[in-house]
Coordinates of C-alpha atoms and ligand atoms in Angstrom, one line a residue:
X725 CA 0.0 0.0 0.0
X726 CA 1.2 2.9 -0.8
X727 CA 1.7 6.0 2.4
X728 CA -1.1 8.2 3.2
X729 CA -0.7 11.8 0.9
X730 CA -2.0 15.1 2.3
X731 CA -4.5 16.9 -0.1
X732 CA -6.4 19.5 -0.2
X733 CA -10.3 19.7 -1.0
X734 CA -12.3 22.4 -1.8
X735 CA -16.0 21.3 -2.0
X736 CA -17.4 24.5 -4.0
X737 CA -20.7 25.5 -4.7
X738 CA -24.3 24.1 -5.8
X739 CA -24.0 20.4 -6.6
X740 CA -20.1 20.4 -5.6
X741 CA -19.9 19.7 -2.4
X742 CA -22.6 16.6 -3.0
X743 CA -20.5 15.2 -5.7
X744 CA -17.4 15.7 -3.5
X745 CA -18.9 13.7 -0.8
X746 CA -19.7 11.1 -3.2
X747 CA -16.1 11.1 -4.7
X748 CA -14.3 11.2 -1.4
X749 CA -16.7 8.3 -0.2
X750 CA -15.5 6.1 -3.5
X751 CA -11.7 7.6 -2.8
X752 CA -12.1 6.3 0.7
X753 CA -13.6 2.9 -0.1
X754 CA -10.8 2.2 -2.4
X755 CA -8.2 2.5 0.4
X756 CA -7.0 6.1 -1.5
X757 CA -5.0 6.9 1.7
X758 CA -5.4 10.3 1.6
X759 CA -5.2 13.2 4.5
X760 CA -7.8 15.5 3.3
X761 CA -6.9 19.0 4.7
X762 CA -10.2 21.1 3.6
X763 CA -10.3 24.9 2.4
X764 CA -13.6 27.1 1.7
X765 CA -13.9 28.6 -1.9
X766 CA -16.6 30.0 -4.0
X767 CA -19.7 32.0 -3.6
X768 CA -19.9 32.1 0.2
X769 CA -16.3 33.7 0.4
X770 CA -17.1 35.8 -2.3
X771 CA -20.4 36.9 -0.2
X772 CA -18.1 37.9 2.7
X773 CA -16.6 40.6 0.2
X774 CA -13.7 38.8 -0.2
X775 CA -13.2 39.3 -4.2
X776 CA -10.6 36.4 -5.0
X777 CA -13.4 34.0 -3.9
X778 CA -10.6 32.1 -1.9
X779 CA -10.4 32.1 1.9
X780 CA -7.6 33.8 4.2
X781 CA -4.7 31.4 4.8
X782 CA -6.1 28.9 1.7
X783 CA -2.8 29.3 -0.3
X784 CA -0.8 28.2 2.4
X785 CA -2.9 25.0 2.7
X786 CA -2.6 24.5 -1.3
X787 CA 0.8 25.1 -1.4
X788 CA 1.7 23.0 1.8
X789 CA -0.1 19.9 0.0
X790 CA 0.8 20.7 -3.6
X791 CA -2.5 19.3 -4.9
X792 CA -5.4 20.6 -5.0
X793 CA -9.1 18.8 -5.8
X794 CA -11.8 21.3 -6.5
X795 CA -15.3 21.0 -6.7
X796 CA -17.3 23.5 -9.4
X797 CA -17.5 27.5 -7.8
X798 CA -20.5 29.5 -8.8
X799 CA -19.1 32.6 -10.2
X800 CA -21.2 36.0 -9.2
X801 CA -22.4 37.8 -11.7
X802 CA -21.6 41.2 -12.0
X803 CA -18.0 42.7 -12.6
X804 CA -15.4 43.0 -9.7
X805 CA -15.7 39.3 -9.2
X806 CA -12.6 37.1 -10.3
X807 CA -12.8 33.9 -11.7
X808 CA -10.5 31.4 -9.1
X809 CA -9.5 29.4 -11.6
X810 CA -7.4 32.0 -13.6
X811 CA -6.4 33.4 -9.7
X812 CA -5.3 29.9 -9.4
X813 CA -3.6 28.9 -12.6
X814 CA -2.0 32.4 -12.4
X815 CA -1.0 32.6 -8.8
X816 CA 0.7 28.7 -8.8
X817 CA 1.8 29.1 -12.4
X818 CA -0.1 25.9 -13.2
X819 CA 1.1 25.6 -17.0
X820 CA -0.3 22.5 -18.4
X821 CA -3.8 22.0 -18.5
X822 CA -4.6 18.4 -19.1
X823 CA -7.9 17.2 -20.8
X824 CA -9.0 13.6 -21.7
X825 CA -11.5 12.5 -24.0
X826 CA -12.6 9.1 -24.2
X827 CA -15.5 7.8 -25.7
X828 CA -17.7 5.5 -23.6
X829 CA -20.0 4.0 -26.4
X830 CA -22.3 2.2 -26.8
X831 CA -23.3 3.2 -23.1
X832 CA -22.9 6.8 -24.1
X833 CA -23.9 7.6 -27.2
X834 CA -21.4 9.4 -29.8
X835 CA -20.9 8.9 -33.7
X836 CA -17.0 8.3 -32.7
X837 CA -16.8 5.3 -30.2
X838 CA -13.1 5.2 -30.7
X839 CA -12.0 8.6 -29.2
X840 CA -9.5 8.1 -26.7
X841 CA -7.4 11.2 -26.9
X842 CA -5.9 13.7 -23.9
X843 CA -5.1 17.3 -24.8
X844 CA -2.2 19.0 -23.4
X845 CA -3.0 22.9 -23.7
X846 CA -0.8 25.3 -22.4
X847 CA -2.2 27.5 -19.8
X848 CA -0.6 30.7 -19.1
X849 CA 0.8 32.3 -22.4
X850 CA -0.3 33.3 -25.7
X851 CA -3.1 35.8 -25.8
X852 CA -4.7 35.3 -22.2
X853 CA -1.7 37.4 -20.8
X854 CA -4.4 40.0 -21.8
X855 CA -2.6 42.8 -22.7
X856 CA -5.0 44.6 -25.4
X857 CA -4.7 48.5 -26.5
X858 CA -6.5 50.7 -28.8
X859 CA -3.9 52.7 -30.6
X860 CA -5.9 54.7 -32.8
X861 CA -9.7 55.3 -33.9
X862 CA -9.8 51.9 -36.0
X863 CA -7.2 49.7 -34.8
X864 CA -7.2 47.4 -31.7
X865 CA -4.4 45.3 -30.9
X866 CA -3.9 41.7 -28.7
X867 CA 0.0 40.9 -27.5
X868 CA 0.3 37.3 -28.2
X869 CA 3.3 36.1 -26.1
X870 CA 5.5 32.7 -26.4
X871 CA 8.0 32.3 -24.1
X872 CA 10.5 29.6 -24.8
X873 CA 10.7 28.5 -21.4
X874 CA 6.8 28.1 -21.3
X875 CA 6.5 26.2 -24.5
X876 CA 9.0 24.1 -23.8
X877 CA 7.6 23.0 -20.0
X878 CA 4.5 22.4 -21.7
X879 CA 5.9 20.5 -24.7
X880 CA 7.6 18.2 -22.4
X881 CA 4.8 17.8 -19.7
X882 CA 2.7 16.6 -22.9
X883 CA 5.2 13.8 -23.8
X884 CA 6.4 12.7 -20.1
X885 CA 2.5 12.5 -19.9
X886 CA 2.6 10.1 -23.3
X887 CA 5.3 7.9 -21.3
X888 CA 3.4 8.0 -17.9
X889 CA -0.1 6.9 -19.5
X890 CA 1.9 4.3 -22.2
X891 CA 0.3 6.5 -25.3
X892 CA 2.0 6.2 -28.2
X893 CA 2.2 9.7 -30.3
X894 CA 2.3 13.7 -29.5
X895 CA 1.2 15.7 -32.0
X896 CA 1.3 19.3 -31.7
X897 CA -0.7 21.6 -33.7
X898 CA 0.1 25.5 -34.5
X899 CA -0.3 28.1 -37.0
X900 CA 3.4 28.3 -37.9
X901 CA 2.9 28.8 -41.7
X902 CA 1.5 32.0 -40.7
X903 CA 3.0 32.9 -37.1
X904 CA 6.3 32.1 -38.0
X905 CA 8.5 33.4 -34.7
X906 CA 5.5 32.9 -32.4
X907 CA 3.8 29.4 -33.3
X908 CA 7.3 28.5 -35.1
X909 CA 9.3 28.4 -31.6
X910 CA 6.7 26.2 -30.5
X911 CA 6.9 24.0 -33.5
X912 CA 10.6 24.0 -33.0
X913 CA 11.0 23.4 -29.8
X914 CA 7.7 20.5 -30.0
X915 CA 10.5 19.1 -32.1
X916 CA 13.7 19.0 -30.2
X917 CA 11.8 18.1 -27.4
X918 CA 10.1 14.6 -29.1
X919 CA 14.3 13.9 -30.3
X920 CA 14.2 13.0 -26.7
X921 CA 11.3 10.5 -26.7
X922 CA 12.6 8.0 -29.1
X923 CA 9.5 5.6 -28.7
X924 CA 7.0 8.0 -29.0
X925 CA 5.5 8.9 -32.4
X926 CA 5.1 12.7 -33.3
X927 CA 4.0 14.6 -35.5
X928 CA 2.5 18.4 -36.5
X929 CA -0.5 19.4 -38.2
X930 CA -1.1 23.2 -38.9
X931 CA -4.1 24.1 -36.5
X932 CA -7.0 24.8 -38.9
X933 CA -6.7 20.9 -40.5
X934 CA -5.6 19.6 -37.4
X935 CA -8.7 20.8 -35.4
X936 CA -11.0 19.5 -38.2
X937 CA -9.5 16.0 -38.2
X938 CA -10.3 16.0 -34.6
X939 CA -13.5 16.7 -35.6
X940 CA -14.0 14.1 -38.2
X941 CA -11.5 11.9 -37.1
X942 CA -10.8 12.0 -33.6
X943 CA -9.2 8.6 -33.3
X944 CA -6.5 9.7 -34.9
X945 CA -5.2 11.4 -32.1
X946 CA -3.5 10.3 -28.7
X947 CA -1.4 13.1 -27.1
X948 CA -1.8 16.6 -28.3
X949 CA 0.0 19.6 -27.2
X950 CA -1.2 23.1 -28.4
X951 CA -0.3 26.9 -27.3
X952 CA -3.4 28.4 -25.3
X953 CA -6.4 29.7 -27.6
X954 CA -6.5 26.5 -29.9
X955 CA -5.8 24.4 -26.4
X956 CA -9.1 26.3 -25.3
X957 CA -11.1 25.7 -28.8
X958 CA -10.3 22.1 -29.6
X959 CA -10.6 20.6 -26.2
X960 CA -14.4 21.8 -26.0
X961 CA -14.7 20.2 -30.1
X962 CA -12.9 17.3 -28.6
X963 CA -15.1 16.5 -25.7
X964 CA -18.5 17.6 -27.4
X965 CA -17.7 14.9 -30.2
X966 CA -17.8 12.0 -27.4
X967 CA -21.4 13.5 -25.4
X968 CA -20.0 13.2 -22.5
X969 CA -18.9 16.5 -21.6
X970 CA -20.7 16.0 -17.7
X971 CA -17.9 12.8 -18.0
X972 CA -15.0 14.9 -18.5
X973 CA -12.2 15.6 -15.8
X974 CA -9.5 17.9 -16.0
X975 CA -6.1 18.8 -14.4
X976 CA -4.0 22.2 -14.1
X977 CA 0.0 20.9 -13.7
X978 CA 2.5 23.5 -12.3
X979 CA 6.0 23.1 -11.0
X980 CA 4.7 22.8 -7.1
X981 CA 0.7 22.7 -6.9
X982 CA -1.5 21.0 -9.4
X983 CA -5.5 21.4 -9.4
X984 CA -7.8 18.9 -10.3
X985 CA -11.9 19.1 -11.1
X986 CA -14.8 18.2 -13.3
X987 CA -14.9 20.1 -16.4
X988 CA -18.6 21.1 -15.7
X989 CA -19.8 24.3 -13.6
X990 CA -21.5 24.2 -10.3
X991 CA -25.1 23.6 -11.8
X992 CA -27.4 25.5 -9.3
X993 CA -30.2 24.4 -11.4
X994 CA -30.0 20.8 -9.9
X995 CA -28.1 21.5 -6.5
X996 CA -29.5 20.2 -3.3
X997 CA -31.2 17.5 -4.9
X998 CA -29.2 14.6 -5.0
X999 CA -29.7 14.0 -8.8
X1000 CA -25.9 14.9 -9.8
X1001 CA -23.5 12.9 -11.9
X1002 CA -20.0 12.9 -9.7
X1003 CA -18.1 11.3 -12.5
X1004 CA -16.4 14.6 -13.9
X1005 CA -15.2 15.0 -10.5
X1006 CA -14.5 11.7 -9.8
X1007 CA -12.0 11.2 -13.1
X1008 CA -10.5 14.4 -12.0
X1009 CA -9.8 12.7 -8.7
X1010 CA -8.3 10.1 -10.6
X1011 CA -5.8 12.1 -12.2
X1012 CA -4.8 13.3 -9.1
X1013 CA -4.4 9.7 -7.7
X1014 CA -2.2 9.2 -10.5
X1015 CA -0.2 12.5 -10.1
X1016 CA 0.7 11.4 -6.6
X1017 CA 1.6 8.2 -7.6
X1018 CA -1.5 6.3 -5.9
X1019 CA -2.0 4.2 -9.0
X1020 CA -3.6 0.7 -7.5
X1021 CA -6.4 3.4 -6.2
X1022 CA -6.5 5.4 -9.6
X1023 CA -7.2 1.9 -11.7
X1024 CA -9.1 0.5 -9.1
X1025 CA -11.8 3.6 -8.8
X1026 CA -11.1 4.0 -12.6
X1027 CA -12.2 -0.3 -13.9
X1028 CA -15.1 -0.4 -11.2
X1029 CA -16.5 3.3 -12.8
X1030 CA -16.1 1.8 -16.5
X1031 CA -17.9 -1.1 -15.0
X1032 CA -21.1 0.7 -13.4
X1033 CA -21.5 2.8 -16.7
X1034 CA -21.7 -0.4 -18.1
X1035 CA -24.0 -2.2 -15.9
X1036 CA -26.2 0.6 -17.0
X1037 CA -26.3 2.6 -13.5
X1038 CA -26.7 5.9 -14.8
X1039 CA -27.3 9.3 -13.2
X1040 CA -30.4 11.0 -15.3
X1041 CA -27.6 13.2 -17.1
X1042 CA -26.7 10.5 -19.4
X1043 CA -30.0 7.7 -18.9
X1044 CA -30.9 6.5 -22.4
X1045 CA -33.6 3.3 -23.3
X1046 CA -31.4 1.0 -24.5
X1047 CA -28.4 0.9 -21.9
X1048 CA -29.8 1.9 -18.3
X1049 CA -30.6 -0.4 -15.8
X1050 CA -31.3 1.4 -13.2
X1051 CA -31.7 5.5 -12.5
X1052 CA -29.1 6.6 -9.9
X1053 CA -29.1 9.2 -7.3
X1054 CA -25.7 10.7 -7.0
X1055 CA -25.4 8.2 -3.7
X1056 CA -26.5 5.3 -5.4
X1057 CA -23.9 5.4 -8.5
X1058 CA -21.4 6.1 -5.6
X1059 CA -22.3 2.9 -3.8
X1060 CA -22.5 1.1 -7.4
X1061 CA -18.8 2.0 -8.1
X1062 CA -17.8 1.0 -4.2
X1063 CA -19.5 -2.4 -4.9
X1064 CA -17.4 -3.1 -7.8
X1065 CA -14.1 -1.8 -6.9
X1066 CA -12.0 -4.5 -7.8
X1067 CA -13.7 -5.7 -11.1
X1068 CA -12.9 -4.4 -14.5
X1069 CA -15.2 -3.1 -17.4
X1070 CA -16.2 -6.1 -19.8
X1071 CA -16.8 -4.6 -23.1
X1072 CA -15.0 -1.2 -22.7
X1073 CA -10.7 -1.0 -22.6
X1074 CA -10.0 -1.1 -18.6
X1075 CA -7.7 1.2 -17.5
X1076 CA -4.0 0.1 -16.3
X1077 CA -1.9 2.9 -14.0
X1078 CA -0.3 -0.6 -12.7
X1079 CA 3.3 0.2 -14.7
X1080 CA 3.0 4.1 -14.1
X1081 CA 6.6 5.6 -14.3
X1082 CA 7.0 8.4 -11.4
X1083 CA 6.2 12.0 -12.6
X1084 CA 9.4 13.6 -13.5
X1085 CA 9.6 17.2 -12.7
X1086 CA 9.6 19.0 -15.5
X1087 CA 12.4 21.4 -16.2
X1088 CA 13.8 23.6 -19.2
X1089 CA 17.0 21.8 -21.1
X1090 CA 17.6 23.6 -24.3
X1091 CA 19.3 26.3 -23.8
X1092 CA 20.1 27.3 -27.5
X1093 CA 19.0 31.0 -27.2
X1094 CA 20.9 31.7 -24.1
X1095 CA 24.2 33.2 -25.6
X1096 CA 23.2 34.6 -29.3
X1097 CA 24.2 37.9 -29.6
X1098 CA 21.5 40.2 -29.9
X1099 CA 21.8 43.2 -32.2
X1100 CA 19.7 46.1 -32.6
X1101 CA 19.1 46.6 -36.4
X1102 CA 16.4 48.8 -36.6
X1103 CA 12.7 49.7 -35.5
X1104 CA 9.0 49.8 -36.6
X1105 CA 7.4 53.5 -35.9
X1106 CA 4.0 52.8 -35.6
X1107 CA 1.7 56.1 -36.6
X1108 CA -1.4 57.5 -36.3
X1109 CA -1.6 58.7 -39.8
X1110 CA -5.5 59.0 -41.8
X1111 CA -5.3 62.2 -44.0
X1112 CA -7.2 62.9 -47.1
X1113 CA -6.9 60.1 -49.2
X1114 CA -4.6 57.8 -46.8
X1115 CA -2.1 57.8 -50.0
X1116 CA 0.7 55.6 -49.2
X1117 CA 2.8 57.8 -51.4
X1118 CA 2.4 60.6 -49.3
X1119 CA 3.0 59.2 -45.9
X1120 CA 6.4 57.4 -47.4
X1121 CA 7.6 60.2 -49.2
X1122 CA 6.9 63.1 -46.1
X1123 CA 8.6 60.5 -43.3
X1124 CA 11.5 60.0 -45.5
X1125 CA 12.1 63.4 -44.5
X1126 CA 12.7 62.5 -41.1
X1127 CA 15.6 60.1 -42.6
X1128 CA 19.0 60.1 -41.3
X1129 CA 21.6 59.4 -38.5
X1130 CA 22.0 55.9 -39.6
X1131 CA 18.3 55.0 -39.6
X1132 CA 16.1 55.0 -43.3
X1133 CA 12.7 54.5 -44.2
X1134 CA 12.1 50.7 -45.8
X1135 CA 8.8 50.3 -46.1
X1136 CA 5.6 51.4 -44.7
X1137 CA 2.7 48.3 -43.8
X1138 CA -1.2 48.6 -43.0
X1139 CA -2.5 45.6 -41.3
X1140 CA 0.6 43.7 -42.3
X1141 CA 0.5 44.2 -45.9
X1142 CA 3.6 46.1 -47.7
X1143 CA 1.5 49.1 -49.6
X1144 CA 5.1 51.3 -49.8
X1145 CA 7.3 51.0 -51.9
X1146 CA 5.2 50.0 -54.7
X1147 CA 1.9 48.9 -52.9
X1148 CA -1.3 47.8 -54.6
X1149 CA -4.2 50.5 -54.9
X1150 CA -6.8 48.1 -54.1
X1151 CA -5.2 47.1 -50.3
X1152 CA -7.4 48.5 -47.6
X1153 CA -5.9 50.8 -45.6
X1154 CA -6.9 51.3 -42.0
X1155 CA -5.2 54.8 -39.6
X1156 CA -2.7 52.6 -38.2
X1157 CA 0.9 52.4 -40.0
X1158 CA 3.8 50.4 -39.4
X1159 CA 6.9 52.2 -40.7
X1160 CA 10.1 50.3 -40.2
X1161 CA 13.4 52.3 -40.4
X1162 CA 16.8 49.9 -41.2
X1163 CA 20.3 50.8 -39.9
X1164 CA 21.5 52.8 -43.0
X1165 CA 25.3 52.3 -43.4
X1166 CA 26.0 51.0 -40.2
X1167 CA 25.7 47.3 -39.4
X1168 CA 24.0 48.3 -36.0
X1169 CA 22.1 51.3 -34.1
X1170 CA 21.5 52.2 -30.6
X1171 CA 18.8 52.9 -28.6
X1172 CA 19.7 56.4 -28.8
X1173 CA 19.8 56.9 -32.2
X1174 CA 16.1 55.4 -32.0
X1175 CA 15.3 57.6 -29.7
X1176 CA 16.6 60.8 -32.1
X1177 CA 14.4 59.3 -34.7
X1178 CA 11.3 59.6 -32.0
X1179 CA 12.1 63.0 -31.4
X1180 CA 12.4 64.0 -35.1
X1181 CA 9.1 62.6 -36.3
X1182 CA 7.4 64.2 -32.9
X1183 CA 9.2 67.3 -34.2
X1184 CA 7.9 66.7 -37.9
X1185 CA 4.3 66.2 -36.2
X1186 CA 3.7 62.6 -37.0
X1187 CA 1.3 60.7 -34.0
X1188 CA 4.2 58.1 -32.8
X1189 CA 1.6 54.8 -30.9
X1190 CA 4.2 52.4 -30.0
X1191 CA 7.5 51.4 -31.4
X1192 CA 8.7 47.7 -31.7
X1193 CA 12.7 46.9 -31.7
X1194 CA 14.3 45.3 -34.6
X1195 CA 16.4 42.8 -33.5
X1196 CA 19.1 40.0 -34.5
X1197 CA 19.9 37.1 -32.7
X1198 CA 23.0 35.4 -34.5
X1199 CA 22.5 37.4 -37.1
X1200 CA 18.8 35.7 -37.8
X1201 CA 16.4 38.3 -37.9
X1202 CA 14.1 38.3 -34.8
X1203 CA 11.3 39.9 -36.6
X1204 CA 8.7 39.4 -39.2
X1205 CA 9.1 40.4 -42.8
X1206 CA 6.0 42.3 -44.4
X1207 CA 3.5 40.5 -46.8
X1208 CA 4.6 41.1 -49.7
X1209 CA 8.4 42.6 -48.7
Ligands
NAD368 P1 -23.0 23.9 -15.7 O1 -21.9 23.0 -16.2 O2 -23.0 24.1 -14.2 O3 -24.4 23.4 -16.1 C1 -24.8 23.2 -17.5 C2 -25.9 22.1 -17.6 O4 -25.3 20.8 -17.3 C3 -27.0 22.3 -16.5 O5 -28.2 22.0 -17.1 C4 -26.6 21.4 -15.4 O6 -27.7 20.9 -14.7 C5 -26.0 20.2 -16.2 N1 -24.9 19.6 -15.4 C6 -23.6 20.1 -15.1 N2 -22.9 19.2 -14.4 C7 -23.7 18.2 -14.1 C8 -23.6 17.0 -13.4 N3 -22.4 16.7 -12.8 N4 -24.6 16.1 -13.3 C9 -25.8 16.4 -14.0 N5 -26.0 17.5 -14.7 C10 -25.0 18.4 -14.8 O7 -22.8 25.3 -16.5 P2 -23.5 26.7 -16.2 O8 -24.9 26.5 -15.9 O9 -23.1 27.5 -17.4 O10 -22.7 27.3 -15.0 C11 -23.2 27.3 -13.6 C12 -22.2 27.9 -12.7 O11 -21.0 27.2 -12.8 C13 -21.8 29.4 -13.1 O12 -21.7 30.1 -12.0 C14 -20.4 29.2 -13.8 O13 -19.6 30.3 -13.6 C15 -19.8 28.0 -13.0 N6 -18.8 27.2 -13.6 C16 -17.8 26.8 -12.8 C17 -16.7 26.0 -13.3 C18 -15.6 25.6 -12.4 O14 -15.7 25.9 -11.2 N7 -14.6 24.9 -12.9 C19 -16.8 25.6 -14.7 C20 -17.8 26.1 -15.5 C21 -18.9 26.9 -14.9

C-alpha cells in the first residue's frame, strides 16, 4: 500500500460539495490513503466581500499539499468578481492544462466510439496574458506572447504525460505557416523536445486541419500539445464529439501545486437535490491519484466506474432506453462503483496505472538562445496617420524626410500588408501604419539613435503609438518580414 498523501479539498458551490462527498466516499472505499486538509472557496467567500473568492490562509494550505481537488465555484455575476480558476492557474503558475476525452459507447452515445485522446493545452501564455490596447480610432491590438521556457515545459509535460499513460504519439498543432517566430518556436522546440522521446511517435498538423480531423476523425489522435487559444477551442470540439462532456475531468499541472476538477460548472439548477452525476469529478480525482503516484487506487476507482456505466447505473444526465438499468441518485452510482471496486469493465478498454513511471519534474533543457548575440538593427514607428486620401505615397515620401543618423525608411505596412514602396491600390488601408526604419550604413544602431528618430518625427508632427525593436539574434532576424516585402 502505498503511504497516506496530504491533499487539499475544496468542496465549491451548488451540486459540488454533494458530488465531492460522493467522490471522497469512492476515494475512501478504495483504500485512496489520503489526508484530506479542507479549504472554503466560491460563492460564500465571495459573499463575505472577499473578491478572489478564496479564503484567508487557503494558499498556504494548497501550497503545503501541492494538490489541490476542487469542486465547481458558482461565479457571481456582475463585474469585480474574479474567476478562481485564472487566480489559481496564475498565482501557482499551473502551465499545463490536461484534458481527456474518451468515448464511452455504446453506453454513451457518440458517432465516434473510438476517441480516446488527452489534450495537453498550455495555460498561461499566448493571448490570455491579456494585454490589449487601442492605438488609434480603428485599430485594436492583442499581444500574443510565447515564451520559450513556457513552450517548452509544456511540450515536455505533454510527452512525459505520453510515457506515464503508455500513449504512443504527440502531436502538436500551431499556425506556424502563418505565425512564423511565435507558433514556429513552439513547433521547433515540439521538435527538439520529441528527439528525446525515441518511442513516442510525433507529429504536427497546422491548426486549422488539425482541429478538423479532430472533428472528423478523432481517433486519430493520442497526445496533443497546443499553445493556449487552440488548447481552449479544440478541447471543448474534442469532448462535445464524445457526449460526455458532464464525463469529462480535467487537471492544471504547475512546478509545485496542481489542481484537479470536473470540467462542468457548479449547476445551481439541480443543486441540493441529489440528482448529480460525480463522474467529472470523480475522473478528475483520478488524475490526481495518479499525479501522486496512488495508482492501485487510480485503476481500481477508474475499472469499477467503466464497470457501473456499463451495468447501465446511470445518473439521469446521461439515462438512455437501450443501456440503463437502473436510474441513480448521485449516492446510489457512488455505492454502485464502491461495490465493484476490484472488477474491470467487460466490453470497454480497462484502464492500467499498474506500470505508471513516477512524474518527472519538469524542467527547461535547451538552452540554445541563451548566448546569441543580440543586435539592434532597426525599428518599426508605428503612426497614427488617416489624412485625405490615406495615399501611401504621401506618408512614405513626407517621413523619408525625417531620414538620417543611420536609420532609413524601408517600407511602410497597414495591417501587415507592404503598400510602400510599390503597394497595390486596391489594399485597404486602415489609420494605423507600421513604418520600419533599417540601420543605414552601419551594421548596427543604438537605442539612442532610436530615440533621435522619435524626437524627429514628434518634431515633424507625426502621432508616434508604439515602437517595436528590430532585433538579430545570431545574425537571424528576430522579426517578421511584411507581406509582400
Ligand atoms: P454547468 O456545467 O454548471 O451546467 C450546464 C448544464 O449541465 C445544466 O443543465 C446542469 O444541470 C448540467 N450539469 C452540469 N454538471 C452536471 C452533473 N455533474 N450532473 C448532472 N448535470 C450536470 O454550467 P453553467 O450553468 O453555465 O454554470 C453554472 C455555474 O458554474 C456558473 O456560476 C459558472 O460560472 C460556474 N462554472 C464553474 C466552473 C468551475 O468551477 N470549474 C466551470 C464552469 C462553470
Amino acid at each position: 500500500m502505498t503511504s497516506q498523501t496530504p491533499i487539499t479539498v475544496a468542496r465549491g458551490d451548488g451540486i459540488g460539495p454533494e458530488i465531492m462527498d460522493a467522490c471522497l466516499k469512492i476515494l475512501d472505499a478504495a483504500d485512496a490513503n489520503l489526508a484530506i486538509d479542507e479549504i472554503r472557496v466560491g460563492k460564500t467567500v465571495y459573499e463575505e466581500g472577499n473578491t478572489s473568492g478564496i479564503e484567508e490562509g487557503a494558499w498556504e494550505k494548497i501550497r503545503a499539499t501541492g494538490v489541490l481537488l476542487k469542486a465547481p465555484i458558482t461565479t457571481p455575476q456582475g463585474g469585480g468578481y474574479k474567476s478562481i480558476n485564472v487566480t489559481m492557474r496564475k498565482t501557482f503558475g499551473l502551465y499545463a492544462n490536461l484534458r481527456p476525452v474518451r468515448a464511452y459507447y455504446p453506453f454513451v452515445f457518440t458517432r465516434y466510439p473510438a476517441t480516446d485522446l488527452v489534450i495537453v493545452r498550455e495555460n498561461e501564455e499566448d493571448l490570455y496574458a491579456g494585454i490589449e490596447h487601442r492605438q488609434t480610432q480603428e485599430v485594436y491590438q492583442a499581444l500574443k506572447l510565447i515564451s520559450r521556457p513556457g513552450s517548452e515545459r509544456v511540450i515536455r509535460y505533454a510527452f512525459e504525460y505520453a510515457k506515464r499513460n503508455e500513449r504512443k504519439k504527440v502531436t502538436c498543432f500551431t499556425k506556424d505557416n502563418i505565425m512564423k517566430l511565435t507558433d514556429g518556436t513552439f513547433h521547433r522546440l515540439f521538435d527538439k523536445v520529441a528527439e528525446e522521446y525515441p518511442d513516442i511517435e510525433h507529429d504536427h498538423w497546422i491548426i486549422d486541419i488539425g482541429a478538423a480531423k479532430v472533428a472528423t476523425t478523432p481517433e486519430a489522435f493520442d497526445v496533443i500539445v497546443m499553445p493556449n487559444l487552440y488548447g481552449d477551442v479544440v478541447s471543448d470540439i474534442a469532448a462535445q464529439l464524445t457526449g460526455s462532456v458532464g464525463l469529462a475531468g480535467s487537471a492544471n499541472i504547475g512546478q509545485t501545486v496542481a489542481m484537479f476538477e470536473a470540467v462542468h460548472g457548479s449547476a445551481p439548477d439541480i443543486a441540493g437535490r441529489g440528482i448529480a452525476n460525480p463522474s467529472g469529478l470523480l475522473l478528475g480525482a483520478i488524475m490526481m491519484l495518479v499525479h501522486i503516484s496512488h495508482t492501485e487506487a487510480a485503476e481500481q476507482v477508474h475499472n469499477a466506474w467503466l464497470r457501473t456505466l456499463e451495468d447501465g447505473i446511470h445518473t439521469g444526465d446521461i439515462h438512455n432506453q437501450t443501456y440503463s438499468t437502473h436510474w441513480a441518485s448521485t449516492d446510489e452510482l457512488a455505492d454502485a462503483i464502491i461495490e465493484r471496486l476490484g472488477e474491470v469493465p467487460q466490453t470497454l478498454k480497462p484502464v492500467s496505472y499498474a506500470d505508471t513511471v513516477d512524474q518527472q519534474p519538469i524542467s527547461s533543457a535547451i538552452d540554445e538562445a541563451i548566448h546569441t548575440v543580440k543586435q539592434l538593427v532597426g525599428v518599426d514607428l508605428f503612426i497614427d496617420w488617416s489624412e485625405g486620401e490615406r495615399d501611401p505615397d504621401a506618408i512614405g515620401g513626407r517621413l523619408s524626410q525625417i531620414n538620417g543618423d543611420g536609420l532609413k525608411l524601408k517600407m511602410i505596412t497597414n495591417r501587415g500588408v507592404k503598400v510602400w514602396p510599390g503597394g497595390q491600390p486596391e489594399t485597404f488601408r486602415t489609420d494605423h501604419w507600421r513604418c520600419r526604419f533599417v540601420a543605414d550604413g552601419v551594421d548596427t544602431i543604438t537605442q539612442g539613435q532610436v530615440i533621435n528618430l522619435l524626437t524627429r518625427a514628434d518634431a515633424a508632427g507625426w502621432d508616434c503609438i508604439k515602437t517595436e525593436n528590430l532585433y538579430t539574434f545570431d545574425g537571424e532576424a528576430g522579426y517578421s518580414l511584411g507581406q509582400g516585402e
